[in-house]
């Protein structure tokens, strides 16, 4: 019987932000568009979900920079956010796709992508 550790070492496509179609092995069309995955999270936007309320500080669209920030080779983008519900909230990078459980409280100011700090 395999150990629990060996069963969790390889990330499934779902954990890498991709869902493959069974017939082609290509990424599911819903997840192929980076802008759709990022959603309305432009610099200056504030959004909320079950994990907190976040202000978007920066959007990183260079895959190499995103991979370094998220420590994940498959990363194509990253969002630097700060939890506004925590008085000591420090900026951190996320790579989760925008979902129906996220909702926008304030739109971002500019579609221009800001470099990571």
PDB file of C-alpha atoms in Angstrom:
ATOM      1  CA  UNK A   1       0.000   0.000   0.000  1.00  0.00           C
ATOM      2  CA  UNK A   2       1.465   3.407  -0.925  1.00  0.00           C
ATOM      3  CA  UNK A   3       2.218   5.838   1.850  1.00  0.00           C
ATOM      4  CA  UNK A   4       0.160   8.987   2.278  1.00  0.00           C
ATOM      5  CA  UNK A   5       3.246  11.104   1.565  1.00  0.00           C
ATOM      6  CA  UNK A   6       3.814   9.478  -1.824  1.00  0.00           C
ATOM      7  CA  UNK A   7       0.178   9.989  -2.803  1.00  0.00           C
ATOM      8  CA  UNK A   8       0.461  13.759  -2.211  1.00  0.00           C
ATOM      9  CA  UNK A   9       3.813  14.494  -3.849  1.00  0.00           C
ATOM     10  CA  UNK A  10       2.566  14.928  -7.398  1.00  0.00           C
ATOM     11  CA  UNK A  11       0.075  17.744  -7.890  1.00  0.00           C
ATOM     12  CA  UNK A  12      -2.980  16.945  -9.938  1.00  0.00           C
ATOM     13  CA  UNK A  13      -3.839  19.204 -12.892  1.00  0.00           C
ATOM     14  CA  UNK A  14      -6.598  20.770 -10.768  1.00  0.00           C
ATOM     15  CA  UNK A  15      -4.062  21.867  -8.164  1.00  0.00           C
ATOM     16  CA  UNK A  16      -1.911  23.464 -10.848  1.00  0.00           C
ATOM     17  CA  UNK A  17      -4.818  25.582 -12.056  1.00  0.00           C
ATOM     18  CA  UNK A  18      -5.480  23.386 -15.108  1.00  0.00           C
ATOM     19  CA  UNK A  19      -8.273  20.972 -15.863  1.00  0.00           C
ATOM     20  CA  UNK A  20      -7.619  18.711 -18.809  1.00  0.00           C
ATOM     21  CA  UNK A  21     -10.268  17.471 -21.159  1.00  0.00           C
ATOM     22  CA  UNK A  22     -10.225  13.666 -21.281  1.00  0.00           C
ATOM     23  CA  UNK A  23     -10.166  13.409 -25.085  1.00  0.00           C
ATOM     24  CA  UNK A  24      -7.371  15.844 -25.944  1.00  0.00           C
ATOM     25  CA  UNK A  25      -5.271  16.298 -22.813  1.00  0.00           C
ATOM     26  CA  UNK A  26      -5.285  20.051 -23.519  1.00  0.00           C
ATOM     27  CA  UNK A  27      -6.135  22.554 -20.793  1.00  0.00           C
ATOM     28  CA  UNK A  28      -9.860  23.057 -20.439  1.00  0.00           C
ATOM     29  CA  UNK A  29     -10.957  26.130 -22.474  1.00  0.00           C
ATOM     30  CA  UNK A  30     -12.369  27.769 -19.352  1.00  0.00           C
ATOM     31  CA  UNK A  31      -8.876  27.907 -17.840  1.00  0.00           C
ATOM     32  CA  UNK A  32      -6.929  28.767 -20.975  1.00  0.00           C
ATOM     33  CA  UNK A  33      -7.519  32.522 -20.887  1.00  0.00           C
ATOM     34  CA  UNK A  34      -5.212  34.267 -18.397  1.00  0.00           C
ATOM     35  CA  UNK A  35      -7.421  37.381 -18.229  1.00  0.00           C
ATOM     36  CA  UNK A  36     -10.391  35.194 -17.299  1.00  0.00           C
ATOM     37  CA  UNK A  37      -8.369  33.502 -14.546  1.00  0.00           C
ATOM     38  CA  UNK A  38      -7.213  36.842 -13.125  1.00  0.00           C
ATOM     39  CA  UNK A  39     -10.698  38.323 -13.311  1.00  0.00           C
ATOM     40  CA  UNK A  40     -11.197  41.941 -12.226  1.00  0.00           C
ATOM     41  CA  UNK A  41      -8.133  41.907  -9.961  1.00  0.00           C
ATOM     42  CA  UNK A  42      -6.327  44.940 -11.343  1.00  0.00           C
ATOM     43  CA  UNK A  43      -4.039  47.048  -9.123  1.00  0.00           C
ATOM     44  CA  UNK A  44      -6.167  49.025  -6.683  1.00  0.00           C
ATOM     45  CA  UNK A  45      -9.110  46.604  -6.716  1.00  0.00           C
ATOM     46  CA  UNK A  46     -10.537  45.251  -3.484  1.00  0.00           C
ATOM     47  CA  UNK A  47     -12.306  41.912  -3.446  1.00  0.00           C
ATOM     48  CA  UNK A  48     -13.585  39.545  -0.803  1.00  0.00           C
ATOM     49  CA  UNK A  49     -14.048  35.805  -0.399  1.00  0.00           C
ATOM     50  CA  UNK A  50     -14.198  33.314   2.470  1.00  0.00           C
ATOM     51  CA  UNK A  51     -10.467  33.793   3.139  1.00  0.00           C
ATOM     52  CA  UNK A  52     -10.616  37.564   3.705  1.00  0.00           C
ATOM     53  CA  UNK A  53     -10.827  40.963   2.035  1.00  0.00           C
ATOM     54  CA  UNK A  54      -7.919  41.721  -0.251  1.00  0.00           C
ATOM     55  CA  UNK A  55      -6.493  44.806  -1.887  1.00  0.00           C
ATOM     56  CA  UNK A  56      -4.637  44.109  -5.122  1.00  0.00           C
ATOM     57  CA  UNK A  57      -1.230  45.756  -4.956  1.00  0.00           C
ATOM     58  CA  UNK A  58       0.320  44.375  -8.122  1.00  0.00           C
ATOM     59  CA  UNK A  59      -0.379  42.049 -11.020  1.00  0.00           C
ATOM     60  CA  UNK A  60       2.527  39.997 -12.382  1.00  0.00           C
ATOM     61  CA  UNK A  61       1.987  38.589 -15.877  1.00  0.00           C
ATOM     62  CA  UNK A  62       5.531  37.527 -16.724  1.00  0.00           C
ATOM     63  CA  UNK A  63       5.510  33.712 -16.315  1.00  0.00           C
ATOM     64  CA  UNK A  64       9.114  33.579 -15.025  1.00  0.00           C
ATOM     65  CA  UNK A  65       8.440  36.189 -12.336  1.00  0.00           C
ATOM     66  CA  UNK A  66       5.116  34.571 -11.409  1.00  0.00           C
ATOM     67  CA  UNK A  67       6.761  31.143 -11.134  1.00  0.00           C
ATOM     68  CA  UNK A  68       9.437  32.559  -8.815  1.00  0.00           C
ATOM     69  CA  UNK A  69       6.883  34.362  -6.629  1.00  0.00           C
ATOM     70  CA  UNK A  70       4.598  31.356  -6.299  1.00  0.00           C
ATOM     71  CA  UNK A  71       7.405  28.761  -6.289  1.00  0.00           C
ATOM     72  CA  UNK A  72       5.502  26.857  -8.959  1.00  0.00           C
ATOM     73  CA  UNK A  73       6.945  26.226 -12.430  1.00  0.00           C
ATOM     74  CA  UNK A  74       3.518  26.133 -14.049  1.00  0.00           C
ATOM     75  CA  UNK A  75       2.528  29.639 -12.914  1.00  0.00           C
ATOM     76  CA  UNK A  76       1.631  32.023 -15.746  1.00  0.00           C
ATOM     77  CA  UNK A  77       0.629  34.969 -13.551  1.00  0.00           C
ATOM     78  CA  UNK A  78       0.462  36.073  -9.909  1.00  0.00           C
ATOM     79  CA  UNK A  79      -1.412  38.697  -7.937  1.00  0.00           C
ATOM     80  CA  UNK A  80       0.211  40.469  -4.977  1.00  0.00           C
ATOM     81  CA  UNK A  81      -2.450  41.207  -2.367  1.00  0.00           C
ATOM     82  CA  UNK A  82      -2.805  42.439   1.203  1.00  0.00           C
ATOM     83  CA  UNK A  83      -5.589  41.292   3.547  1.00  0.00           C
ATOM     84  CA  UNK A  84      -7.320  44.523   4.604  1.00  0.00           C
ATOM     85  CA  UNK A  85      -9.130  42.826   7.504  1.00  0.00           C
ATOM     86  CA  UNK A  86      -5.818  42.303   9.304  1.00  0.00           C
ATOM     87  CA  UNK A  87      -4.224  45.406  10.770  1.00  0.00           C
ATOM     88  CA  UNK A  88      -0.800  43.774  10.353  1.00  0.00           C
ATOM     89  CA  UNK A  89      -1.584  42.307   6.921  1.00  0.00           C
ATOM     90  CA  UNK A  90       1.576  41.849   4.881  1.00  0.00           C
ATOM     91  CA  UNK A  91       1.610  41.598   1.079  1.00  0.00           C
ATOM     92  CA  UNK A  92       1.776  38.097  -0.365  1.00  0.00           C
ATOM     93  CA  UNK A  93       1.446  36.454  -3.771  1.00  0.00           C
ATOM     94  CA  UNK A  94      -1.474  34.302  -4.864  1.00  0.00           C
ATOM     95  CA  UNK A  95      -2.142  32.333  -8.013  1.00  0.00           C
ATOM     96  CA  UNK A  96      -5.719  31.209  -7.522  1.00  0.00           C
ATOM     97  CA  UNK A  97      -8.198  31.796 -10.332  1.00  0.00           C
ATOM     98  CA  UNK A  98     -11.143  34.163  -9.923  1.00  0.00           C
ATOM     99  CA  UNK A  99     -14.251  32.145  -8.992  1.00  0.00           C
ATOM    100  CA  UNK A 100     -17.917  32.704  -8.230  1.00  0.00           C
ATOM    101  CA  UNK A 101     -17.072  32.807  -4.505  1.00  0.00           C
ATOM    102  CA  UNK A 102     -14.984  35.992  -5.070  1.00  0.00           C
ATOM    103  CA  UNK A 103     -16.778  39.300  -5.319  1.00  0.00           C
ATOM    104  CA  UNK A 104     -15.507  42.721  -6.219  1.00  0.00           C
ATOM    105  CA  UNK A 105     -15.919  45.544  -3.690  1.00  0.00           C
ATOM    106  CA  UNK A 106     -13.946  48.205  -5.576  1.00  0.00           C
ATOM    107  CA  UNK A 107     -12.685  48.236  -9.138  1.00  0.00           C
ATOM    108  CA  UNK A 108      -9.005  48.652  -9.858  1.00  0.00           C
ATOM    109  CA  UNK A 109      -7.740  51.938 -11.172  1.00  0.00           C
ATOM    110  CA  UNK A 110      -5.717  50.920 -14.193  1.00  0.00           C
ATOM    111  CA  UNK A 111      -5.411  47.962 -16.528  1.00  0.00           C
ATOM    112  CA  UNK A 112      -1.672  48.642 -16.743  1.00  0.00           C
ATOM    113  CA  UNK A 113       0.286  45.826 -15.148  1.00  0.00           C
ATOM    114  CA  UNK A 114       2.504  46.918 -12.292  1.00  0.00           C
ATOM    115  CA  UNK A 115       5.843  45.195 -11.640  1.00  0.00           C
ATOM    116  CA  UNK A 116       6.211  43.107  -8.494  1.00  0.00           C
ATOM    117  CA  UNK A 117       7.859  44.872  -5.595  1.00  0.00           C
TER     118      UNK A 117
END
